[in-house]
Amino acid sequence: MALDISTLPLAFQFSSPGPILVKIGPLTIRWYGLLIATAVLIGVWLSQKLAKHRNVNPDLISDLSIWLVIGAIPAARIYYVLFQWSEYAQHPERIIAIWQGGIAIHGAIIGGVTAALIFARLKQISFWQLADLVSPSLILGQAIGRWGNFFNSEAFGSPTNVPWKLHIPPEHRPPELANFEFFHPTFLYESLWDLMVFALLITLFFRSLSGKPALKTGTLSLVYLAAYSLGRLWIEGLRTDSLMLGPLRIAQVVSLLGIIFGLAGLAWLYIAKRPLPDVISSPQEDRQRR
């Protein structure tokens, strides 16, 4: 006999308590901002711990984190606004209202990579070595940050009646879906996927410390790129608020490119047995060239 999931306990249904954590006079603390700040702090702490295991000065990670925040957060907002320009052109005062949500992880990655490349060149350290130390923290931060979408009642999926369905208030529903109450919690799907990718990266990192298997510089970064992109590719297909370029979902296009680049980079490292192009030549890369 088929299971009618609509009869399962309502405890599986959940909805956002609202975007504001606490408001004291003119001071408003929003969940979105708190989660981003938490993700950054945990990410810096974790990357410093990983740096010690790779004999990299943890202070270098502290310096890099400032560059990453300066590069990633504005780029994430600019990326989002550009693909939603028809809306923001009518309300330009909302462009800087990042606390209301509306940042794109792909924009953050572009801004962060640009900042890290400049930082690596100035400090004369391998970009890929830095990226390997930051990648586990990045995916963990994404897992945490996705919950900001929950509190803002945004980035949800198509209507559904699955047991873990998410209730969306009427004011946050797209006009064409105004008569539906429950939607796929795509923020949750991506958060769980990100946690699995994080577990994979951490496992690879600590296994490599024993030399079983030894990882080449850039491996963790490329695994992150391919694995995250694979999850985002299918999750994005459920979203109702995708950034679009004509008929194409931008995140899916970028995710496909991420999968291709990640797998190609891994093939370059382990099949062609060549080091990745870098801002400097690291000792490990010099050994690989011999």
XYZ file of C-alpha atoms in Angstrom:
290
model
C 0.000 0.000 0.000
C 1.392 3.417 -0.949
C 2.291 5.795 1.862
C 0.332 9.041 1.921
C 2.942 11.489 3.195
C 0.298 14.155 3.755
C -0.884 12.166 6.785
C 2.507 12.196 8.522
C 2.954 14.313 11.691
C 2.865 18.070 11.242
C 6.059 18.278 13.296
C 7.952 17.795 10.037
C 6.542 21.062 8.728
C 8.503 24.130 9.729
C 8.529 27.841 9.047
C 10.786 30.790 9.743
C 10.333 32.714 13.015
C 11.315 35.858 11.098
C 14.553 37.573 10.058
C 15.112 39.539 13.295
C 16.832 37.863 16.231
C 16.515 40.753 18.663
C 15.670 44.449 18.526
C 16.680 46.844 21.273
C 15.744 50.424 20.494
C 17.491 51.410 17.255
C 19.717 48.303 17.426
C 18.497 45.404 15.285
C 20.349 42.107 15.142
C 19.279 39.949 12.218
C 19.777 36.221 11.863
C 21.312 36.681 8.427
C 24.098 38.931 9.660
C 24.721 36.810 12.742
C 25.078 33.656 10.664
C 27.491 35.291 8.238
C 29.609 36.601 11.114
C 29.542 33.176 12.779
C 30.589 31.474 9.549
C 33.521 33.864 9.129
C 34.766 33.428 12.696
C 34.504 29.628 12.612
C 36.116 29.584 9.178
C 39.122 31.618 10.296
C 39.581 29.444 13.387
C 39.383 26.216 11.392
C 41.727 27.406 8.629
C 44.285 28.432 11.256
C 44.102 24.951 12.780
C 44.590 23.351 9.383
C 47.460 25.724 8.610
C 49.374 24.503 11.665
C 49.137 20.946 10.375
C 50.615 22.088 7.054
C 53.361 24.133 8.753
C 51.882 27.407 7.528
C 51.905 30.427 9.834
C 48.336 30.791 11.221
C 48.769 34.573 11.276
C 48.889 34.421 7.491
C 45.357 33.027 7.529
C 44.208 35.884 9.772
C 45.582 38.389 7.286
C 44.068 36.504 4.366
C 40.629 36.426 6.018
C 40.463 40.220 5.957
C 41.225 40.201 2.232
C 38.626 37.499 1.629
C 35.875 39.368 3.470
C 36.690 42.596 1.631
C 36.727 40.779 -1.702
C 33.947 38.225 -1.267
C 31.019 39.984 0.395
C 30.812 43.042 -1.913
C 31.337 40.800 -4.947
C 28.564 38.475 -3.770
C 26.184 41.420 -3.500
C 27.218 43.010 -6.807
C 26.790 39.666 -8.592
C 23.280 39.279 -7.200
C 22.235 42.860 -7.939
C 23.487 42.706 -11.524
C 21.304 39.698 -12.298
C 18.342 41.310 -10.537
C 18.947 44.774 -11.958
C 15.403 45.279 -13.249
C 14.217 45.118 -9.639
C 17.003 47.151 -8.040
C 16.903 49.830 -10.736
C 13.442 50.727 -9.418
C 14.613 50.682 -5.789
C 18.308 51.728 -5.809
C 18.212 52.419 -2.070
C 17.937 48.646 -1.535
C 21.216 47.883 -3.303
C 23.241 48.187 -0.103
C 20.605 46.488 2.095
C 22.588 43.264 2.290
C 21.064 42.505 5.697
C 17.794 41.776 3.904
C 19.444 38.944 2.008
C 20.442 38.722 -1.616
C 24.027 37.582 -1.977
C 25.315 34.983 -4.419
C 27.933 32.428 -3.424
C 29.347 32.360 -6.943
C 29.947 36.084 -6.741
C 31.615 35.575 -3.356
C 33.900 32.900 -4.841
C 34.896 35.188 -7.717
C 35.661 38.047 -5.319
C 37.433 35.766 -2.859
C 39.600 34.119 -5.510
C 40.600 37.513 -6.898
C 41.549 38.760 -3.426
C 43.441 35.547 -2.629
C 45.426 35.707 -5.872
C 46.554 39.255 -5.091
C 47.347 38.280 -1.484
C 49.335 35.211 -2.562
C 51.353 37.256 -5.036
C 52.149 39.918 -2.453
C 53.087 37.360 0.223
C 54.882 35.088 -2.251
C 53.003 31.969 -1.196
C 51.240 29.361 -3.302
C 47.674 30.358 -4.106
C 46.633 26.703 -4.239
C 48.168 26.027 -0.848
C 46.082 28.836 0.625
C 42.996 27.641 -1.250
C 43.427 24.119 0.156
C 43.508 25.520 3.688
C 40.441 27.699 3.124
C 38.229 25.298 1.140
C 36.999 23.223 4.128
C 36.184 26.429 6.002
C 34.431 27.861 2.962
C 32.083 24.927 2.494
C 31.359 24.814 6.241
C 30.598 28.529 6.139
C 28.220 27.952 3.238
C 26.417 25.268 5.252
C 25.957 27.741 8.110
C 25.112 30.722 5.935
C 22.341 28.906 4.066
C 20.251 29.069 7.215
C 20.073 32.809 6.696
C 17.808 31.999 3.737
C 15.533 30.101 6.115
C 15.095 33.045 8.469
C 14.506 35.401 5.529
C 12.004 32.999 3.908
C 13.952 33.064 0.646
C 15.795 30.690 -1.692
C 13.084 28.054 -1.360
C 12.079 25.501 -3.955
C 8.966 24.517 -5.832
C 5.660 23.660 -4.117
C 5.663 20.284 -2.407
C 3.897 18.134 0.151
C 6.907 16.154 1.385
C 7.017 15.594 5.189
C 9.823 18.139 5.620
C 7.977 20.832 3.676
C 8.657 24.474 4.446
C 5.868 26.983 5.052
C 6.417 30.289 3.291
C 4.402 33.371 4.351
C 2.184 34.807 1.598
C 4.240 37.993 1.279
C 7.327 35.974 0.292
C 5.694 33.761 -2.318
C 6.075 34.448 -6.044
C 2.812 35.826 -7.489
C 2.335 32.773 -9.689
C 2.606 30.494 -6.615
C 0.537 32.604 -4.230
C -1.984 29.828 -3.657
C 0.632 27.350 -2.441
C 1.681 27.219 1.220
C 4.492 24.670 1.333
C 7.712 24.491 -0.647
C 10.914 22.471 -0.890
C 13.443 23.746 1.717
C 16.273 24.012 -0.797
C 18.346 25.960 1.712
C 18.279 22.814 3.886
C 19.209 20.533 1.004
C 22.220 22.676 0.180
C 23.242 23.018 3.826
C 23.220 19.230 4.255
C 25.077 18.743 0.976
C 27.694 21.266 2.058
C 28.175 19.418 5.345
C 28.818 16.200 3.428
C 31.372 17.958 1.216
C 32.984 19.403 4.349
C 33.262 15.904 5.852
C 34.873 14.675 2.625
C 37.441 17.497 2.557
C 38.362 17.109 6.220
C 38.740 13.345 5.793
C 41.036 13.834 2.803
C 43.025 16.489 4.637
C 43.793 14.426 7.716
C 44.384 11.214 5.779
C 46.944 13.081 3.710
C 48.901 13.988 6.835
C 49.848 10.338 7.200
C 50.725 10.165 3.537
C 47.832 7.807 2.707
C 47.215 9.120 0.137
C 49.496 12.127 -0.197
C 47.573 15.018 -1.730
C 49.076 17.294 -4.324
C 48.744 21.043 -3.912
C 45.325 22.147 -5.134
C 43.569 18.811 -4.664
C 41.236 19.925 -1.868
C 40.294 23.083 -3.743
C 39.418 21.156 -6.890
C 37.442 18.511 -4.971
C 35.536 21.340 -3.268
C 34.763 22.969 -6.584
C 33.560 19.795 -8.290
C 31.643 18.383 -5.309
C 29.894 21.614 -4.325
C 29.007 22.353 -7.947
C 27.506 18.883 -8.383
C 25.110 19.457 -5.477
C 24.266 23.001 -6.502
C 23.492 21.827 -10.031
C 20.536 19.666 -9.024
C 19.383 21.761 -6.062
C 19.208 24.872 -8.239
C 16.758 23.055 -10.481
C 14.234 23.122 -7.612
C 14.584 26.828 -6.862
C 11.829 29.323 -7.696
C 14.066 32.407 -7.468
C 17.065 31.481 -9.602
C 19.141 34.253 -11.132
C 18.456 34.004 -14.847
C 20.169 34.952 -18.073
C 17.478 34.498 -20.666
C 16.201 30.913 -20.295
C 19.298 29.754 -18.405
C 19.706 29.436 -14.651
C 23.033 31.169 -14.033
C 23.924 29.010 -11.028
C 23.490 25.833 -13.071
C 25.683 27.155 -15.871
C 28.395 28.167 -13.398
C 28.047 24.834 -11.580
C 28.575 22.909 -14.821
C 31.699 24.948 -15.455
C 32.806 24.267 -11.870
C 32.409 20.511 -12.302
C 34.330 20.566 -15.591
C 37.119 22.742 -14.191
C 37.392 20.714 -10.983
C 37.572 17.351 -12.749
C 39.939 18.693 -15.400
C 42.215 20.068 -12.686
C 42.265 16.727 -10.851
C 43.065 14.943 -14.121
C 45.879 17.431 -14.705
C 47.315 16.682 -11.267
C 46.913 12.917 -11.103
C 46.758 11.679 -14.694
C 48.988 14.168 -16.478
C 50.998 14.464 -13.219
C 51.605 18.167 -13.696
C 51.391 20.950 -11.089
C 48.649 23.548 -11.356
C 49.585 27.017 -12.641
C 50.324 29.208 -9.630
C 51.490 32.681 -8.684
C 54.784 31.161 -7.447
C 56.504 27.801 -7.559
C 56.062 25.934 -4.294
C 58.635 23.332 -3.135
C 56.097 20.582 -3.779
C 55.567 21.801 -7.337
C 59.326 21.916 -7.917
C 59.551 18.276 -6.872
C 56.666 17.387 -9.206
C 58.486 18.979 -12.153
C 61.575 16.854 -11.644
